[in-house]
Amino acid sequence: MYAINHAATALLLRKKESTLPLLPLLISVQLVEILWVLFNYLGWEHFSISGGAVHLDFLPYSHSIFSGVVAAALSFCVISRGYHNRKLAVAFAIGVMSHVFIDLVFHEKDIQLSPFSTTPVFGLGIIDHPFLNFAVEFAYGLFCWWYFKGGKALLWVIIVFNVIDLPIMLAHGDALTPFMHYPFLLPSVILFQILITWYFVYRYATSKGGQQPVNKFKLNPHHR
Ligand SMILES: [Zn+2]
């Protein structure tokens, strides 16, 4: 899944616990991806380009079910003990786990159960069908916005970043050559996407008018 829609997951967590600060939730849903960027820079994980497409060959440390659970458990301990905020600790841990489980839907079969064995590997492979990938991600991003009851500006952030992602989803063949020659380029592009979507989602989800006014829904007490 692309950065904007991982970031949108933080809106779901924030809506459930509206007293929680948004910034740590935005970090939680991308912690696994930040690790992927770091591990690629370090050469511990790697991707390849073949058959005109990017393949995430080796990412068992950042993106395995086991490491997702461990990262979530560690985050929970650090936040609940270090900051004495159990609610934030639970939400952060769910955010960390959400990343791996959402990626399972989109990735090719490249997500291992644990870093210790190369089988079994999981991934529904929606990424291999760019238009389906676009439609599913866009619908998910819009759902997160709707659930959060975001304002117009936040809606535009989700629309614009999803539309920008489409040409990246469709990229194949020669367009990928630079990524082959400069292995640091893909992790850098992804890091940039993470940072810029953090900024825009944070800015427009927390600004005045970032959420629709609550009293609008007071007419119907059963409205969530
Ligand atoms: Zn990921």
Short mmCIF file of C-alpha atoms and ligand atoms in Angstrom, two decimals:
data_model
loop_
_atom_site.label_atom_id
_atom_site.label_comp_id
_atom_site.label_asym_id
_atom_site.label_seq_id
_atom_site.Cartn_x
_atom_site.Cartn_y
_atom_site.Cartn_z
CA MET A 1 0.00 0.00 0.00
CA TYR A 2 1.17 3.52 -0.81
CA ALA A 3 2.10 6.12 1.81
CA ILE A 4 -1.06 8.23 1.71
CA ASN A 5 -3.37 5.33 2.55
CA HIS A 6 -1.14 3.94 5.31
CA ALA A 7 -1.24 7.47 6.72
CA ALA A 8 -5.04 7.46 6.37
CA THR A 9 -5.14 4.45 8.72
CA ALA A 10 -3.98 6.81 11.48
CA LEU A 11 -7.29 8.65 10.99
CA LEU A 12 -9.17 5.45 11.91
CA LEU A 13 -7.11 5.10 15.10
CA ARG A 14 -7.53 8.77 15.93
CA LYS A 15 -11.30 8.66 15.47
CA LYS A 16 -11.65 5.73 17.87
CA GLU A 17 -9.61 7.55 20.52
CA SER A 18 -10.11 11.18 19.69
CA THR A 19 -8.08 12.37 22.70
CA LEU A 20 -4.90 10.84 21.29
CA PRO A 21 -2.31 12.99 19.50
CA LEU A 22 -2.26 12.34 15.75
CA LEU A 23 1.50 12.58 15.19
CA PRO A 24 2.50 9.37 17.04
CA LEU A 25 -0.34 7.54 15.29
CA LEU A 26 0.99 8.69 11.91
CA ILE A 27 4.43 7.40 12.94
CA SER A 28 2.99 4.07 14.12
CA VAL A 29 1.35 3.18 10.80
CA GLN A 30 4.62 3.82 8.93
CA LEU A 31 7.15 2.50 11.45
CA VAL A 32 7.55 -0.72 9.45
CA GLU A 33 8.11 1.25 6.22
CA ILE A 34 10.67 3.53 7.88
CA LEU A 35 12.53 0.37 8.95
CA TRP A 36 12.34 -0.89 5.33
CA VAL A 37 13.91 2.36 4.09
CA LEU A 38 16.63 2.17 6.74
CA PHE A 39 17.38 -1.52 6.10
CA ASN A 40 17.59 -0.87 2.35
CA TYR A 41 20.08 1.96 2.93
CA LEU A 42 22.08 -0.40 5.13
CA GLY A 43 21.88 -3.21 2.57
CA TRP A 44 20.15 -5.58 4.99
CA GLU A 45 17.07 -5.76 2.77
CA HIS A 46 16.84 -5.38 -0.99
CA PHE A 47 14.52 -5.22 -3.97
CA SER A 48 15.02 -6.08 -7.61
CA ILE A 49 13.62 -5.08 -10.98
CA SER A 50 12.80 -7.81 -13.45
CA GLY A 51 10.10 -8.43 -16.02
CA GLY A 52 9.48 -4.68 -16.08
CA ALA A 53 8.34 -4.55 -12.46
CA VAL A 54 9.72 -3.89 -9.01
CA HIS A 55 9.91 -6.96 -6.79
CA LEU A 56 10.51 -6.72 -3.06
CA ASP A 57 12.79 -9.73 -2.92
CA PHE A 58 14.01 -9.55 0.61
CA LEU A 59 12.28 -7.67 3.42
CA PRO A 60 11.89 -10.20 6.25
CA TYR A 61 13.18 -7.90 9.01
CA SER A 62 10.85 -4.98 8.38
CA HIS A 63 7.90 -6.79 6.79
CA SER A 64 7.27 -10.19 8.36
CA ILE A 65 4.29 -11.08 10.50
CA PHE A 66 6.63 -11.99 13.37
CA SER A 67 8.58 -8.71 13.21
CA GLY A 68 5.32 -6.76 13.00
CA VAL A 69 4.13 -8.41 16.21
CA VAL A 70 7.50 -7.83 17.92
CA ALA A 71 7.64 -4.16 16.85
CA ALA A 72 4.07 -3.69 18.10
CA ALA A 73 4.84 -5.36 21.45
CA LEU A 74 8.03 -3.33 21.93
CA SER A 75 6.22 -0.09 21.07
CA PHE A 76 3.47 -0.98 23.52
CA CYS A 77 6.00 -1.55 26.34
CA VAL A 78 7.98 1.62 25.61
CA ILE A 79 4.93 3.88 25.46
CA SER A 80 2.96 2.37 28.33
CA ARG A 81 5.97 2.22 30.68
CA GLY A 82 7.97 5.19 29.44
CA TYR A 83 5.09 7.59 28.89
CA HIS A 84 2.47 5.97 31.15
CA ASN A 85 -0.09 6.27 28.40
CA ARG A 86 -1.80 2.94 27.95
CA LYS A 87 -4.38 4.18 25.46
CA LEU A 88 -1.70 5.60 23.20
CA ALA A 89 0.37 2.42 23.64
CA VAL A 90 -2.52 0.22 22.47
CA ALA A 91 -3.36 2.50 19.52
CA PHE A 92 0.33 2.74 18.51
CA ALA A 93 0.72 -1.05 18.63
CA ILE A 94 -2.38 -1.52 16.46
CA GLY A 95 -0.96 1.07 14.05
CA VAL A 96 2.32 -0.83 13.75
CA MET A 97 0.50 -4.13 13.15
CA SER A 98 -1.87 -2.52 10.64
CA HIS A 99 1.01 -1.87 8.27
CA VAL A 100 2.04 -5.50 7.81
CA PHE A 101 -1.54 -6.77 7.63
CA ILE A 102 -2.58 -4.17 5.04
CA ASP A 103 0.57 -4.88 3.02
CA LEU A 104 -0.39 -8.58 2.97
CA VAL A 105 -3.32 -7.63 0.74
CA PHE A 106 -1.25 -5.64 -1.76
CA HIS A 107 2.21 -7.24 -1.87
CA GLU A 108 3.28 -10.10 -4.09
CA LYS A 109 4.10 -13.24 -2.14
CA ASP A 110 7.04 -11.67 -0.31
CA ILE A 111 5.90 -11.34 3.31
CA GLN A 112 7.35 -14.11 5.43
CA LEU A 113 5.90 -15.48 8.62
CA SER A 114 9.21 -14.65 10.32
CA PRO A 115 12.75 -13.64 9.34
CA PHE A 116 13.92 -17.14 10.26
CA SER A 117 12.42 -19.14 7.40
CA THR A 118 11.85 -18.25 3.76
CA THR A 119 8.60 -20.23 3.65
CA PRO A 120 5.72 -19.75 3.91
CA VAL A 121 5.36 -16.38 2.20
CA PHE A 122 2.16 -14.38 1.93
CA GLY A 123 0.70 -11.64 -0.26
CA LEU A 124 -2.50 -11.41 -2.30
CA GLY A 125 -0.64 -9.62 -5.08
CA ILE A 126 -3.05 -6.77 -5.86
CA ILE A 127 0.06 -4.73 -6.74
CA ASP A 128 0.31 -6.73 -9.98
CA HIS A 129 -3.02 -5.22 -11.12
CA PRO A 130 -2.38 -1.44 -11.13
CA PHE A 131 -5.95 -0.27 -11.77
CA LEU A 132 -7.40 -2.62 -9.18
CA ASN A 133 -4.65 -1.52 -6.79
CA PHE A 134 -5.54 2.12 -7.42
CA ALA A 135 -9.29 1.51 -6.96
CA VAL A 136 -8.94 -0.49 -3.75
CA GLU A 137 -6.44 1.93 -2.18
CA PHE A 138 -8.44 4.99 -3.19
CA ALA A 139 -11.64 3.50 -1.77
CA TYR A 140 -9.79 2.68 1.47
CA GLY A 141 -8.36 6.21 1.75
CA LEU A 142 -11.81 7.72 1.18
CA PHE A 143 -13.31 5.36 3.76
CA CYS A 144 -10.73 6.49 6.35
CA TRP A 145 -11.54 10.13 5.57
CA TRP A 146 -15.30 9.48 5.83
CA TYR A 147 -14.92 7.56 9.09
CA PHE A 148 -12.78 10.34 10.54
CA LYS A 149 -15.34 12.86 9.28
CA GLY A 150 -12.53 14.83 7.70
CA GLY A 151 -12.96 18.25 6.15
CA LYS A 152 -12.68 19.24 2.49
CA ALA A 153 -8.96 20.03 2.58
CA LEU A 154 -8.16 16.57 3.98
CA LEU A 155 -10.34 15.00 1.27
CA TRP A 156 -8.28 16.82 -1.36
CA VAL A 157 -5.05 15.59 0.23
CA ILE A 158 -6.30 12.00 -0.08
CA ILE A 159 -7.55 12.48 -3.64
CA VAL A 160 -4.41 14.25 -4.91
CA PHE A 161 -1.91 11.81 -3.41
CA ASN A 162 -3.90 8.79 -4.64
CA VAL A 163 -4.05 10.22 -8.17
CA ILE A 164 -0.29 10.96 -8.09
CA ASP A 165 0.27 7.31 -7.12
CA LEU A 166 -1.46 5.97 -10.25
CA PRO A 167 1.40 6.68 -12.70
CA ILE A 168 3.81 5.13 -10.18
CA MET A 169 1.59 2.03 -10.01
CA LEU A 170 1.56 1.88 -13.81
CA ALA A 171 5.32 2.44 -14.17
CA HIS A 172 7.04 -0.43 -15.93
CA GLY A 173 9.87 -1.22 -18.32
CA ASP A 174 12.31 1.60 -19.07
CA ALA A 175 10.72 3.94 -16.54
CA LEU A 176 12.22 1.71 -13.84
CA THR A 177 15.79 1.75 -15.19
CA PRO A 178 17.01 4.55 -12.86
CA PHE A 179 15.88 2.50 -9.86
CA MET A 180 17.94 -0.39 -11.16
CA HIS A 181 21.10 1.73 -11.51
CA TYR A 182 20.67 3.63 -8.25
CA PRO A 183 19.39 1.26 -5.55
CA PHE A 184 19.13 4.10 -3.01
CA LEU A 185 16.60 5.90 -5.23
CA LEU A 186 13.49 3.78 -4.49
CA PRO A 187 13.87 3.88 -0.68
CA SER A 188 14.49 7.64 -0.96
CA VAL A 189 11.34 8.18 -3.04
CA ILE A 190 9.36 6.14 -0.52
CA LEU A 191 10.87 8.04 2.41
CA PHE A 192 9.93 11.31 0.71
CA GLN A 193 6.35 10.07 0.18
CA ILE A 194 6.09 9.05 3.84
CA LEU A 195 7.32 12.46 5.05
CA ILE A 196 5.18 14.54 2.72
CA THR A 197 1.98 12.55 3.39
CA TRP A 198 2.65 12.79 7.15
CA TYR A 199 2.90 16.53 6.80
CA PHE A 200 -0.24 17.04 4.73
CA VAL A 201 -2.42 14.57 6.62
CA TYR A 202 -1.28 16.03 9.96
CA ARG A 203 -1.78 19.58 8.79
CA TYR A 204 -5.24 19.14 7.35
CA ALA A 205 -6.57 16.63 9.88
CA THR A 206 -5.69 18.85 12.85
CA SER A 207 -6.29 22.31 11.38
CA LYS A 208 -9.43 24.28 12.08
CA GLY A 209 -12.07 22.78 9.87
CA GLY A 210 -9.96 19.64 9.51
CA GLN A 211 -12.88 17.66 10.86
CA GLN A 212 -16.47 18.40 10.05
CA PRO A 213 -18.23 20.28 12.86
CA VAL A 214 -19.71 17.89 15.38
CA ASN A 215 -23.00 19.76 15.85
CA LYS A 216 -23.87 19.00 12.25
CA PHE A 217 -24.57 15.45 13.39
CA LYS A 218 -26.42 16.30 16.58
CA LEU A 219 -29.73 16.19 14.72
CA ASN A 220 -29.37 12.46 14.50
CA PRO A 221 -28.21 11.07 17.85
CA HIS A 222 -27.61 7.65 16.33
CA HIS A 223 -25.10 9.00 13.86
CA ARG A 224 -21.65 7.77 14.79
ZN ZN B 1 5.12 -1.67 3.68
#
